[in-house]
Coordinates of C-alpha atoms and ligand atoms in Angstrom, one line a residue:
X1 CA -10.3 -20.1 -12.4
X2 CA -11.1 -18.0 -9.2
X3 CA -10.6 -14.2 -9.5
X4 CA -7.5 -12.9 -9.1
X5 CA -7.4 -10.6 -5.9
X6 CA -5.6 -7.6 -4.6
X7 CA -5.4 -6.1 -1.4
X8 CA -5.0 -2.3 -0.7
X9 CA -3.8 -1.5 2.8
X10 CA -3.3 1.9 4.3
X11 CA -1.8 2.6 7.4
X12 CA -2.2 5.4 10.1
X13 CA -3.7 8.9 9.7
X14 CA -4.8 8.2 5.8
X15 CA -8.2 8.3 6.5
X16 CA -7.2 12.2 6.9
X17 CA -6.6 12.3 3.3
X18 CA -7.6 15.9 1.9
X19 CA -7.5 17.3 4.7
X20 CA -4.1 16.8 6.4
X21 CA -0.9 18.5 5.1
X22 CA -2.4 18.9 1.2
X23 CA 1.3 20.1 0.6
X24 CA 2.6 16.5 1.0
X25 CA -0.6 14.5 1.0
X26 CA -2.6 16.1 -2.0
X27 CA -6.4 16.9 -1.6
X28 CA -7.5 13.5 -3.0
X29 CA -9.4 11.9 -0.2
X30 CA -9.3 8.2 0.8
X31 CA -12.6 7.5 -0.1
X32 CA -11.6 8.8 -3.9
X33 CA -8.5 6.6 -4.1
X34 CA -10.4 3.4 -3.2
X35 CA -13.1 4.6 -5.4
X36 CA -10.8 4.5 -8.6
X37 CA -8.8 1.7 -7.8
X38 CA -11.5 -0.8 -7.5
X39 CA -13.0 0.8 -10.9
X40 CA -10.1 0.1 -12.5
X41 CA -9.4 -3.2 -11.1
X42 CA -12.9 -4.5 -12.4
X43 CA -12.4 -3.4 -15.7
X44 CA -9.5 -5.9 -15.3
X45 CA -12.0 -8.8 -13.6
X46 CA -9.7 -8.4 -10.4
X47 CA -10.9 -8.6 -7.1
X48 CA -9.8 -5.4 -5.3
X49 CA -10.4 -4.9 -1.8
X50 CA -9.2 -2.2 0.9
X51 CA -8.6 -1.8 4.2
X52 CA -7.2 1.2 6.3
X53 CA -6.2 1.3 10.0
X54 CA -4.7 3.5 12.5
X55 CA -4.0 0.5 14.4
X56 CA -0.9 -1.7 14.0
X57 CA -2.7 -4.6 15.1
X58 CA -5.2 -4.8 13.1
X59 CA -3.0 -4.2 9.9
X60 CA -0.5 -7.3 11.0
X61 CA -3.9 -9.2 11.4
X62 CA -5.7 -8.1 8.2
X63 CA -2.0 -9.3 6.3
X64 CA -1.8 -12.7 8.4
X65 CA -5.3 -13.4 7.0
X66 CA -3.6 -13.8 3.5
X67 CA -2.2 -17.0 4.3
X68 CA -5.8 -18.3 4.1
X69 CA -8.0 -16.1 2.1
X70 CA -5.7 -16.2 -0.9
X71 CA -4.8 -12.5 -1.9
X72 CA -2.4 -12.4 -4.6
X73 CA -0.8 -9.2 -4.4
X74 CA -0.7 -6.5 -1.9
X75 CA -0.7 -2.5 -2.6
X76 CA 0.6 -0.9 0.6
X77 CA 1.0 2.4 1.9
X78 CA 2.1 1.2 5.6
X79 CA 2.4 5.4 6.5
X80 CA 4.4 5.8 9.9
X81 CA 4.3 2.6 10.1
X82 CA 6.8 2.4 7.4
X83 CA 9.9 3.7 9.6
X84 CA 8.9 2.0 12.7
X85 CA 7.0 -1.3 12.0
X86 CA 9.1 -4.7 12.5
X87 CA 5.9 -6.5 13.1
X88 CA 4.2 -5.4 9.7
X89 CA 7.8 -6.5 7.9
X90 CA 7.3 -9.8 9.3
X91 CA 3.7 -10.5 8.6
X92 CA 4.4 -9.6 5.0
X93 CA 7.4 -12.2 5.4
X94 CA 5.4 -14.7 7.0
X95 CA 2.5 -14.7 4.6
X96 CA 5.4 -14.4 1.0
X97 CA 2.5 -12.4 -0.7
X98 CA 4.0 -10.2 -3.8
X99 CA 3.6 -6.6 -2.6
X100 CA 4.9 -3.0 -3.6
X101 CA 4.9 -0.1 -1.0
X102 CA 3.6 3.2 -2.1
X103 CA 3.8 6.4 -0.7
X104 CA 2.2 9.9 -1.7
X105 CA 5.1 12.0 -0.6
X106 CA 8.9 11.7 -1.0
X107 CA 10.2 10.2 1.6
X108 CA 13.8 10.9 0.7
X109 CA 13.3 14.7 0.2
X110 CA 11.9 14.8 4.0
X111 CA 13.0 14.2 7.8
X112 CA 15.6 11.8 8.4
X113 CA 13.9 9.8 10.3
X114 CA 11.6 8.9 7.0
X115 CA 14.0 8.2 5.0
X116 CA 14.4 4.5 6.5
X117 CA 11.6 2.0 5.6
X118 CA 11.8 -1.8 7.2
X119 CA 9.8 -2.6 4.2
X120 CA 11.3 -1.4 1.2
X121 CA 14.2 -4.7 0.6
X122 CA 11.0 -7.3 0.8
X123 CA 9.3 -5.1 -1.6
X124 CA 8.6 -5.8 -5.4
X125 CA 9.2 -2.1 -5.7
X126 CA 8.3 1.1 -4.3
X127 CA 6.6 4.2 -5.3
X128 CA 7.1 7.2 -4.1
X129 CA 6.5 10.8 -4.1
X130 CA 4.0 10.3 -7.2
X131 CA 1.2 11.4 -4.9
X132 CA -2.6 9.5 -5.5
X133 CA -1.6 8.5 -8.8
X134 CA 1.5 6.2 -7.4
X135 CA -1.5 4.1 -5.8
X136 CA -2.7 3.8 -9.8
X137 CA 0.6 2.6 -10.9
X138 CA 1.0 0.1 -8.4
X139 CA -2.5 -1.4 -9.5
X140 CA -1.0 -1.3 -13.3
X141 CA 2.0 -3.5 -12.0
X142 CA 0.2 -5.5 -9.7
X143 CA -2.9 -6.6 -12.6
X144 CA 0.4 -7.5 -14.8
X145 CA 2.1 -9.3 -12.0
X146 CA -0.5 -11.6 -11.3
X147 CA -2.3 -12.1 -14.5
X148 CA 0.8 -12.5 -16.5
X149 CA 3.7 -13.3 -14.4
X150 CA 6.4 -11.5 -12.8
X151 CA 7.3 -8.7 -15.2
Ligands
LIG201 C1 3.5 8.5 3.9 C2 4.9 9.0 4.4 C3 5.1 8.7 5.8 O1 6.4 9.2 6.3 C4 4.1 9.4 6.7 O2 4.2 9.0 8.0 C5 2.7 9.1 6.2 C6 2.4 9.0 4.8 C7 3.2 9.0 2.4 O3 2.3 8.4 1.9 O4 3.9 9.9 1.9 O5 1.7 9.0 7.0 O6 3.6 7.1 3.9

């Protein structure tokens, strides 16, 4: 049987992990996060890849692709995106891949205007406010999700 697969996307201004805003964001860089992700998903013999974009575009592409490349679960972290992005909603409709949104910061103890996501009702679940470590817990739900069934 092929690999199982995950993807990881992350959405605008998280390559500035580290250094922007530490007091919501954390000082755990990008870089880091991916790092211990994919270490963790080989231990498990998944396939864990991830991609990060500022661009809306290419995210909506990069999630369309699913329909054909055969991801099995998606870790996202769509950032702004998250309270703006009907486009990124639909792809992940379009494509019906498994998915749980993360986010490093509460985004119910902030501005109003984060306090809406268009994802969060086609999600799985959603973390947040649990800062790098909510990406970790995701990958613990995702690994069961897919190699043992919806849990
Ligand atoms: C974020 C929260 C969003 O409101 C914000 O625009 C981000 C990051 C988070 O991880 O806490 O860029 O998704």
């Amino acid at each position: 049987m092929p690999a199982k697969s995950i993807l990881v996307l992350h959405g605008p201004n998280l390559n500035l992990l580290g250094l922007r805003e530490p007091q919501h964001y954390g000082n755990t860089t990008l870089e880091s996060i991916n790092q211990t992700l994919a270490d963790k998903a080989r231990q498990a013999n998944i396939e864990l890849s991830a991609f990060q974009s500022n661009s809306e575009a290419d995210l909506v592409t990069k999630i369309q692709a699913i329909a054909t490349n055969g991801v099995d679960f998606v870790i996202i972290n769509p950032a702004a995106y998250t309270h703006t992005s009907v486009a990124i909603r639909d792809a992940l409709s379009a494509v019906k891949v498994p998915f749980v949104e993360v986010h490093l910061s509460n985004i119910h103890a902030r501005e109003s205007f984060r306090q809406h996501s268009y994802l969060s009702d086609i999600a799985i679940g959603v973390i947040s406010g649990l800062g790098a470590q909510g990406y970790l817990l995701a990958l613990d739900y995702a690994t069961q999700y897919i190699t043992q069934g919806e849990c």
